[in-house]
Every structure is written in C-alpha cells, then in structure tokens.
mmCIF file of C-alpha atoms and ligand atoms in Angstrom:
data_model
loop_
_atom_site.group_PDB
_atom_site.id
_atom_site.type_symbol
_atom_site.label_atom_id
_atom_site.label_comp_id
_atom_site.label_asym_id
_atom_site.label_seq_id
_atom_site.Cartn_x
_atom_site.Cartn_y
_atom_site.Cartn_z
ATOM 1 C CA UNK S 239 87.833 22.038 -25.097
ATOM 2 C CA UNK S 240 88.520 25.580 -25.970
ATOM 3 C CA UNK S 241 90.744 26.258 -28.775
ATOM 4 C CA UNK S 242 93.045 28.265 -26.629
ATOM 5 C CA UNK S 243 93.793 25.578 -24.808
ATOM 6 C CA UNK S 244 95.354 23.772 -27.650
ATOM 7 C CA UNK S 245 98.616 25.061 -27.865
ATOM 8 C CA UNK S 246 100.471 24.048 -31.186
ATOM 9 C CA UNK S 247 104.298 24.249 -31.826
ATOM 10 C CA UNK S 248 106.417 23.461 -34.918
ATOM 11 C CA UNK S 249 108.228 20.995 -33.051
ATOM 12 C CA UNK S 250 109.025 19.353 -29.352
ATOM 13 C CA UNK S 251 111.600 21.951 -28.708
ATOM 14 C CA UNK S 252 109.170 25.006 -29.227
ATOM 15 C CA UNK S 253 106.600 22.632 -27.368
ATOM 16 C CA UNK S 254 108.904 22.395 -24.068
ATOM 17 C CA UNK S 255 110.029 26.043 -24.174
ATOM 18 C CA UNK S 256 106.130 27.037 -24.531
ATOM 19 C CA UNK S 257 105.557 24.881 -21.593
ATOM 20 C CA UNK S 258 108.272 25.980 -19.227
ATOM 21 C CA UNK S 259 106.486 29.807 -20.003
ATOM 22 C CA UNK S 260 103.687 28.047 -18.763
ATOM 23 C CA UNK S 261 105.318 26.284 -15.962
ATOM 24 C CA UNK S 262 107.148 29.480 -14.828
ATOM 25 C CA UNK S 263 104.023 31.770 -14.821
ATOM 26 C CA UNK S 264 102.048 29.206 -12.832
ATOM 27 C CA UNK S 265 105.045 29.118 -10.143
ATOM 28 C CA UNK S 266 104.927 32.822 -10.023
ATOM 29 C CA UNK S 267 101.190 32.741 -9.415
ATOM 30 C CA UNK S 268 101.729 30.255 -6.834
ATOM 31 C CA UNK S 269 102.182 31.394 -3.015
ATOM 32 C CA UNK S 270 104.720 29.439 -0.935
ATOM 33 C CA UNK S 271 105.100 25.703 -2.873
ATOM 34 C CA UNK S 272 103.883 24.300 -6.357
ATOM 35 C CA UNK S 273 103.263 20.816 -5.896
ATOM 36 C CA UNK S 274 103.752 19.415 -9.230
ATOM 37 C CA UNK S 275 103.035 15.347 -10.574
ATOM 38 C CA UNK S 276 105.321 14.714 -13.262
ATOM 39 C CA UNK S 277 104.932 12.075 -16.095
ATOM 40 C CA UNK S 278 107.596 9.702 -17.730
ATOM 41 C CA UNK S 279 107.949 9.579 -21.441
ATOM 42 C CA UNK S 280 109.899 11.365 -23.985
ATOM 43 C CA UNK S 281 108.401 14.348 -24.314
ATOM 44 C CA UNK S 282 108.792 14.872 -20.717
ATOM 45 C CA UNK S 283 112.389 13.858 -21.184
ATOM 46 C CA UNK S 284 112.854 16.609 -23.408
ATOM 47 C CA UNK S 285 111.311 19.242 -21.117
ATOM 48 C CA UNK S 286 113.671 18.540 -18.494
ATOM 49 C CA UNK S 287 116.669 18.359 -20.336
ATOM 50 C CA UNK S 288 115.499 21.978 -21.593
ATOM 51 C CA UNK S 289 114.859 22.908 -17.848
ATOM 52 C CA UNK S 290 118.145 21.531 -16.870
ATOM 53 C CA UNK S 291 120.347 23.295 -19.803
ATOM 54 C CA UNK S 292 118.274 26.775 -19.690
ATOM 55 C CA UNK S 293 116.755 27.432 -16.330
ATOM 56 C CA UNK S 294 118.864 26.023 -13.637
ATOM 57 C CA UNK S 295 118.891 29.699 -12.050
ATOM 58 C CA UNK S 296 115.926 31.375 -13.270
ATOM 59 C CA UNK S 297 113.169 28.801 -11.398
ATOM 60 C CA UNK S 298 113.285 29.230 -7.525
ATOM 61 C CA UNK S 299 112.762 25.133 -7.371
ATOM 62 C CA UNK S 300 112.847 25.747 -3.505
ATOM 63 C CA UNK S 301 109.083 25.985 -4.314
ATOM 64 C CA UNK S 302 108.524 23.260 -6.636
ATOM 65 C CA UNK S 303 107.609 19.788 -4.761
ATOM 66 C CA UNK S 304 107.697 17.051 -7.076
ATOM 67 C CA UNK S 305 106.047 14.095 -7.262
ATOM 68 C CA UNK S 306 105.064 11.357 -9.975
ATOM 69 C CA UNK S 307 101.753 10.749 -11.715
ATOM 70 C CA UNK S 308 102.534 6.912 -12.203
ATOM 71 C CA UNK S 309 105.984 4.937 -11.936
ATOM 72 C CA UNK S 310 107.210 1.592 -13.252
ATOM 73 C CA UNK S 311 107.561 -0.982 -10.295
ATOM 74 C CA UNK S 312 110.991 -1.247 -10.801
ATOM 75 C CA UNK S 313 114.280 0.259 -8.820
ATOM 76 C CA UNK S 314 115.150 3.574 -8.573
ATOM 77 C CA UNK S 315 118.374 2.713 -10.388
ATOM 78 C CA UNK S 316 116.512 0.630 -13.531
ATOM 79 C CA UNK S 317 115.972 1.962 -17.170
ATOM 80 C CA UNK S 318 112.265 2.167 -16.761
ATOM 81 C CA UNK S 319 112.213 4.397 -13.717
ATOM 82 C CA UNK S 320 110.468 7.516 -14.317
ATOM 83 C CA UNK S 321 112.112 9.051 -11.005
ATOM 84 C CA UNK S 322 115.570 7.579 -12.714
ATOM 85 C CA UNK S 323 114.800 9.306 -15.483
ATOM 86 C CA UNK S 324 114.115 12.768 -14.108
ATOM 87 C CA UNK S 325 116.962 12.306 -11.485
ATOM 88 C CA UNK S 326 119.379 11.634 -14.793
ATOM 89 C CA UNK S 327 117.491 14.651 -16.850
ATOM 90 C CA UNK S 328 116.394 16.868 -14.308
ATOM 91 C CA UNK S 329 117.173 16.327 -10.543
ATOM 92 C CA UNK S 330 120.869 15.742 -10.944
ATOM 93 C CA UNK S 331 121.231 18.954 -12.543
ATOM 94 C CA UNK S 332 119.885 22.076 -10.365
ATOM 95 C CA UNK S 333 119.381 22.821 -6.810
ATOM 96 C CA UNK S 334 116.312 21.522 -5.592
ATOM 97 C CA UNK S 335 116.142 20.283 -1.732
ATOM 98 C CA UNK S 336 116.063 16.411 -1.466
ATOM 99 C CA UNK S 337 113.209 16.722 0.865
ATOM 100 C CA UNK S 338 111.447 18.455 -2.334
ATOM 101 C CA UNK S 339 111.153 15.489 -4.130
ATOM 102 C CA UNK S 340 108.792 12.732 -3.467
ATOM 103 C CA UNK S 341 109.181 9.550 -5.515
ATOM 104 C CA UNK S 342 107.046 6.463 -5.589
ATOM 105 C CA UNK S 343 109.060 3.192 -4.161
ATOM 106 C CA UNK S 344 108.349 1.339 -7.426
ATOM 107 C CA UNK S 345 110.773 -1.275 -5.659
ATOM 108 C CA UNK S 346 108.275 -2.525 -3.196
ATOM 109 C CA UNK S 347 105.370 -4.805 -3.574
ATOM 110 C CA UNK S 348 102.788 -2.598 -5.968
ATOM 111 C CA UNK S 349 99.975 -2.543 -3.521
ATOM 112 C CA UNK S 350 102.057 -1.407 -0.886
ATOM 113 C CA UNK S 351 104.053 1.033 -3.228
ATOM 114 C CA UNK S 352 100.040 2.428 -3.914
ATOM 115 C CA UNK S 353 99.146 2.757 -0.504
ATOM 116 C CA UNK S 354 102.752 4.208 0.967
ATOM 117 C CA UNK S 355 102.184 6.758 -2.050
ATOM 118 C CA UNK S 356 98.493 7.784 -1.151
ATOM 119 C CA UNK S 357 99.337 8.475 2.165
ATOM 120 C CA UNK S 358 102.711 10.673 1.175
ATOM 121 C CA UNK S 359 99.978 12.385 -1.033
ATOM 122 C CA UNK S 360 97.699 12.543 2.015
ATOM 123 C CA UNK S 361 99.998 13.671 4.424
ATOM 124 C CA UNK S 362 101.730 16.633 2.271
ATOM 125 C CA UNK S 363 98.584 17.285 -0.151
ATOM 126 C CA UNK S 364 95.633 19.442 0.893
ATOM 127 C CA UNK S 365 92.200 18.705 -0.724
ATOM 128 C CA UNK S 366 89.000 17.637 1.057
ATOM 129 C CA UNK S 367 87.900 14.479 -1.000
ATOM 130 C CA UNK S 368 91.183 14.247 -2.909
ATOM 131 C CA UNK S 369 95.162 15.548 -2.722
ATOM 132 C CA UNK S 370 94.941 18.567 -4.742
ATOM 133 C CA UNK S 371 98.010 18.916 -7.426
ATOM 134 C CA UNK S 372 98.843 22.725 -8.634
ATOM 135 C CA UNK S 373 99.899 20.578 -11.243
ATOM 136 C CA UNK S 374 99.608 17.518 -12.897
ATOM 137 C CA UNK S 375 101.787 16.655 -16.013
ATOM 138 C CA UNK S 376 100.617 14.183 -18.882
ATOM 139 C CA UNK S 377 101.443 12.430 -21.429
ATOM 140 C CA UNK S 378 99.453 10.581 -24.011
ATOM 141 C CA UNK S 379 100.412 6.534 -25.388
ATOM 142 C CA UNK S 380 100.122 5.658 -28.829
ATOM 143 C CA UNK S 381 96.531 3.833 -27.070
ATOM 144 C CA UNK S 382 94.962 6.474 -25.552
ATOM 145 C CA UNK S 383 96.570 5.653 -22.275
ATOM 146 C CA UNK S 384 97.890 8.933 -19.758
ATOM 147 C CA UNK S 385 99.411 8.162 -16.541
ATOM 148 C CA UNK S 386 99.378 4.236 -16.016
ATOM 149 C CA UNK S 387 95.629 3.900 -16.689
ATOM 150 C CA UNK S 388 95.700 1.766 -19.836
ATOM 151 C CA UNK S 389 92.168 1.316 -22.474
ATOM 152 C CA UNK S 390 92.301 -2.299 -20.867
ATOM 153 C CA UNK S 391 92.087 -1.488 -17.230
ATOM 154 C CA UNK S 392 89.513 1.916 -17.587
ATOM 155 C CA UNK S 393 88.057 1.326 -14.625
ATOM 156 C CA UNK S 394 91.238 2.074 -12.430
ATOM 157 C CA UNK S 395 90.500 5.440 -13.695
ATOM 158 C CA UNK S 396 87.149 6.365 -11.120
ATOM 159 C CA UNK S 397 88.779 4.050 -8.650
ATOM 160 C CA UNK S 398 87.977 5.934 -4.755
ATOM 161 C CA UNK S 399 91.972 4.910 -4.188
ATOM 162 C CA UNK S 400 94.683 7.961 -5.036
ATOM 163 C CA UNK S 401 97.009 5.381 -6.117
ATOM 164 C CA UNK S 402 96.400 2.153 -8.272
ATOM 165 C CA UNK S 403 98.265 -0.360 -9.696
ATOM 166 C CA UNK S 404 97.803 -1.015 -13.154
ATOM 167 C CA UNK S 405 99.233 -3.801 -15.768
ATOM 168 C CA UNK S 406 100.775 -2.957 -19.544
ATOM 169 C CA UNK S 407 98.851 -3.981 -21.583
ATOM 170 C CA UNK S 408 101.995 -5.657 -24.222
ATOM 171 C CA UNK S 409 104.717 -5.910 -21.624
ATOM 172 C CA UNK S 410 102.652 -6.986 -18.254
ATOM 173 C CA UNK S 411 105.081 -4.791 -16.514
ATOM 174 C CA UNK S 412 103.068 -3.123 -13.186
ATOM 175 C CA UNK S 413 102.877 0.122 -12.811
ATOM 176 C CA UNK S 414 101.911 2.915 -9.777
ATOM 177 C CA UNK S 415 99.544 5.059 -10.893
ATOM 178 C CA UNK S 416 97.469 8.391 -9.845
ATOM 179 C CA UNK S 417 93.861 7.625 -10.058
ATOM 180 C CA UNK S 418 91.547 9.603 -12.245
ATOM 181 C CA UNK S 419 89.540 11.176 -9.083
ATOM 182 C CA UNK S 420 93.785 12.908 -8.530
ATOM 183 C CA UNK S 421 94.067 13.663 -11.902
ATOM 184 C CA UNK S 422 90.879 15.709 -12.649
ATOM 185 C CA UNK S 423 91.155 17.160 -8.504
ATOM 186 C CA UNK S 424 94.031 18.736 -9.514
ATOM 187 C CA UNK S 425 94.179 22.545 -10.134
ATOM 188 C CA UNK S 426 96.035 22.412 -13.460
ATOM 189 C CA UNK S 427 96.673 20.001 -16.005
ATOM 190 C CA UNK S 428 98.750 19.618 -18.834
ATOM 191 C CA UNK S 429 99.455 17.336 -21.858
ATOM 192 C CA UNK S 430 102.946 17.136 -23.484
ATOM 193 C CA UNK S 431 101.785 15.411 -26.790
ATOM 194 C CA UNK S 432 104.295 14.778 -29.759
ATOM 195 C CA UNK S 433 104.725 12.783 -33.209
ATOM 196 C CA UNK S 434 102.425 11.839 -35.859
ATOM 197 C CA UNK S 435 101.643 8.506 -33.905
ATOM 198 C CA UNK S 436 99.471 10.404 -31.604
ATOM 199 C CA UNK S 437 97.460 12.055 -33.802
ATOM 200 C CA UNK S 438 94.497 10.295 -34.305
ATOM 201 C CA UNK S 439 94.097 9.595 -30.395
ATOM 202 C CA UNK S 440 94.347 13.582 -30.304
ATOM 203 C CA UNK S 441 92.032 14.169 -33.268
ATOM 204 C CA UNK S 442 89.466 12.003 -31.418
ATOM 205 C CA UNK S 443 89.383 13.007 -28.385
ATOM 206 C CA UNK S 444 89.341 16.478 -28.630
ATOM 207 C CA UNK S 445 86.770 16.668 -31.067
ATOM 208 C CA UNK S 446 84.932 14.345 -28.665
ATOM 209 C CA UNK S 447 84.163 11.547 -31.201
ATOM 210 C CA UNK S 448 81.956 8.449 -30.919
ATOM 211 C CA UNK S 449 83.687 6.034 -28.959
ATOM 212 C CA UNK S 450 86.550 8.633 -27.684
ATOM 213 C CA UNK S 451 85.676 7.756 -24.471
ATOM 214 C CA UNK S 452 87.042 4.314 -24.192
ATOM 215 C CA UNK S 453 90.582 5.952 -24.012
ATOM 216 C CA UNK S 454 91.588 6.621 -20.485
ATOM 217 C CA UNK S 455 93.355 10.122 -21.725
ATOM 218 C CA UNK S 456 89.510 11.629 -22.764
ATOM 219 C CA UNK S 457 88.364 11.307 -19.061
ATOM 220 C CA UNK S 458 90.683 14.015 -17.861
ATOM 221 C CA UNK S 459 88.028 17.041 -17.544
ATOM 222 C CA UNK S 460 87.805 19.396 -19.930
ATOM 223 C CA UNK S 461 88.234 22.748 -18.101
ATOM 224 C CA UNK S 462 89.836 26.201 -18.589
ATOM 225 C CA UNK S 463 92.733 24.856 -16.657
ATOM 226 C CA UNK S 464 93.253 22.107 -18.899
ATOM 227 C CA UNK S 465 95.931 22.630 -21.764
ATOM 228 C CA UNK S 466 97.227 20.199 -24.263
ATOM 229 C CA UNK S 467 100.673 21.126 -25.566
ATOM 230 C CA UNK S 468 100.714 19.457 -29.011
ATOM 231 C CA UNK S 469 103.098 19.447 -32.064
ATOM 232 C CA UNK S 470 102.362 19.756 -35.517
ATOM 233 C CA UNK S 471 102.761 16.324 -36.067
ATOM 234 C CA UNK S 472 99.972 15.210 -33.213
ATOM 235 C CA UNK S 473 98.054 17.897 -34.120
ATOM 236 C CA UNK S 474 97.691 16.821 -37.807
ATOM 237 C CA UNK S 475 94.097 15.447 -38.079
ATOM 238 C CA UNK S 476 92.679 18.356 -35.579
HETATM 239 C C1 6PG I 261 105.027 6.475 -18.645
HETATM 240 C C2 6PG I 261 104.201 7.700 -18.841
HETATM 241 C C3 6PG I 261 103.196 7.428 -19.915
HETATM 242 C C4 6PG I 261 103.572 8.311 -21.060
HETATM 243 C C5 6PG I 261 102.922 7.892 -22.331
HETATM 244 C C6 6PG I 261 103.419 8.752 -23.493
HETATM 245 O O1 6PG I 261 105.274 6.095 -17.497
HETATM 246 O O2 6PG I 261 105.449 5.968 -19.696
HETATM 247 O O3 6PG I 261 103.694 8.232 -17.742
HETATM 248 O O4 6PG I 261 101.870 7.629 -19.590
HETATM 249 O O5 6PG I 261 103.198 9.631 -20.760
HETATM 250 O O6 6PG I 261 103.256 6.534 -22.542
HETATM 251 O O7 6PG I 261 104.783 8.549 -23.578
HETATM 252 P P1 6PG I 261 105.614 9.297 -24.732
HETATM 253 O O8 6PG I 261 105.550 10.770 -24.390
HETATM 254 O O9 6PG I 261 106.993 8.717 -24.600
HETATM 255 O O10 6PG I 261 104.955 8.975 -26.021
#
C-alpha cells in the first residue's frame, strides 16, 4: 500500500472533512451518476452528520446513487439498520431523489434479501463479471471484519454471489453483505478507520504481516484507488 494512500488526521472530525474532499472531487470527476456503497458504523455516522450539517447545498446528490455494502436483517425502522441510520443522519436531511437510494430489505428472509439485492445491483450496476461501484465505503471491526464478512466466515469473501449472508460472530445476528469479488470490482475504495482499538488490525495489515491475511479487511486489493482514512489513534502502531 502506498503511503499516500494512508491518509492520517488528528481526529474523526478532520478524518470526515478529509473524506468528503475526497468524496466531492470523485463526484466531480464522475460523468452523469456516482454509484456509491455505504457502510454502517460510527465513523460513517459521523461523516454523514458532517455531510448533513455542512454540505446539504454544495453536493449535487441528484448524482449520487446510494446503496449499502452490508445491512443488518432487521427493519428499516430498528436500531441496527444501517439504511435507518443514514436515513436518521443523512437521508432525512438533504435533497436526494427517493429513487436515488437503494436499500437492502434486511426485513425479508436473508437469502432472499441477498438475491433481491444482487439483482438491484445487476439491474442498475454495469460491470462485465461483477456490478462495478464508483465507490465503495468501509469500515474496519475491532476483528478485522469490513462489510459483514467476519474472520469466522472468510470464505463468504471469494464467494461467485454479489450478495451473501453472513452470521456475527458474538451476537448471531444475520447480516446482508457485498461479497469480496464487489468489493475489490469496484473503482474506488475507502476505509473510515478510528480509535485506538483498531490499531493493531491496521498496523497488521498494512504492513502485510504474517498471518494478516486471516482478517477479511486485508483481502480488499491493494491498489492506487484504495485509501484508508485513519486517525491518530488507529494509526498508532503504523
Ligand atoms: C456494520 C458495518 C461494519 C463496520 C465495522 C466498523 O454494519 O457494522 O458495516 O462493517 O464498518 O463494524 O464499525 P465502527 O466504525 O463502528 O467501528
């Protein structure tokens, strides 16, 4: 991984405002519509509360699409939605078509949330062997876990599905994810990394160490197009 694509900040708030530079440049490089996969978590929480308070104007989200890397499978309306979080963040608060948003109906049966949600991808996505993201957001678990694809359940990573379901590991609660094969099709990815919990994850796998790949976060591909958006605190052992 090149170094300038480790991007360290003081703190989650210089983090998110880096990021939404980033975000904003790649929309302006973008002809016609950004499709972007979003990730839960609170970092991402943070970046759209920032988008929400400081650029309701300044994006034109008539060309964002949004979709989800991975959702609970849970309601719409429950804590643990990701799309309930961004809707309560993010959605709720600027002027983005309702057509622009594609969530993933975490209230149906998993495998046919998965397979409804690969063929959305299908359907709006192009991409020969795989829907092709402008964008894919990440985040990082404590485990080494990004998306839903958990240590425990690797292999859902290089599944030939775009969407999986996947267990937590503690909780047992199901999740939709994005398969690996997305992930790594996509045209851009980045990480939204923070606190001193994530550290030695980060530490390993970007300095590739022995047994680094067991963690389902080291198998997105290291590329120019890859960033990881890091605080001080995650950074620490780099
Ligand atoms: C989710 C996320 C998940 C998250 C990591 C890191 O559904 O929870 O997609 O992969 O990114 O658990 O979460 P934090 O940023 O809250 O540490």
């Amino acid at each position: 991984m090149q170094k300038s694509n480790i991007l360290i900040h003081k703190d989650s708030e210089k983090l998110v405002e880096s990021f939404t530079r980033y975000f904003m440049d790649l929309l302006n490089k973008t002809v016609g519509s950004m499709n972007v996969a979003l990730s839960g978590g609170s970092t991402p929480k943070i970046w759209f509360d920032h988008l929400a308070k400081k650029h309701k104007e300044d994006i034109d989200w008539d060309r964002v699409q949004i979709y989800w890397g991975d959702e609970r499978c849970v309601p719409p309306s429950d804590n643990e939605s990701n799309y309930g979080m961004t809707k309560k963040y993010l959605l709720d608060h600027i002027n983005i078509p309702v057509q622009n948003v594609r969530r993933i109906l975490g209230e149906l049966k998993p495998d046919v949330a998965a397979k409804k949600y690969s063929h959305v991808l299908s359907k709006n996505l192009s991409g020969k062997s795989f829907p092709i993201f402008d964008l894919v957001v990440l985040g990082m678990g404590d485990d080494g876990h990004t998306a839903s694809i958990f240590p425990h359940q690797i292999d859902l990573w290089k599944n030939e599905r775009y969407c999986v379901v996947a267990t937590h590991p503690i909780t047992g609660q199901q999740r939709i994810s994005l398969s690996g094969s997305v992930i790594n099709a996509a045209c851009s990815i980045a990480f939204l990394v923070t606190g001193i919990n994530k550290a030695e994850k980060v530490m390993e796998i970007l300095n590739i160490a022995e047994g680094a790949e067991k963690y389902p976060a080291s198998l997105v591909r290291k590329s120019d197009n890859v960033f990881w958006f890091l605080d001080k605190l995650a950074a620490s052992r780099l």
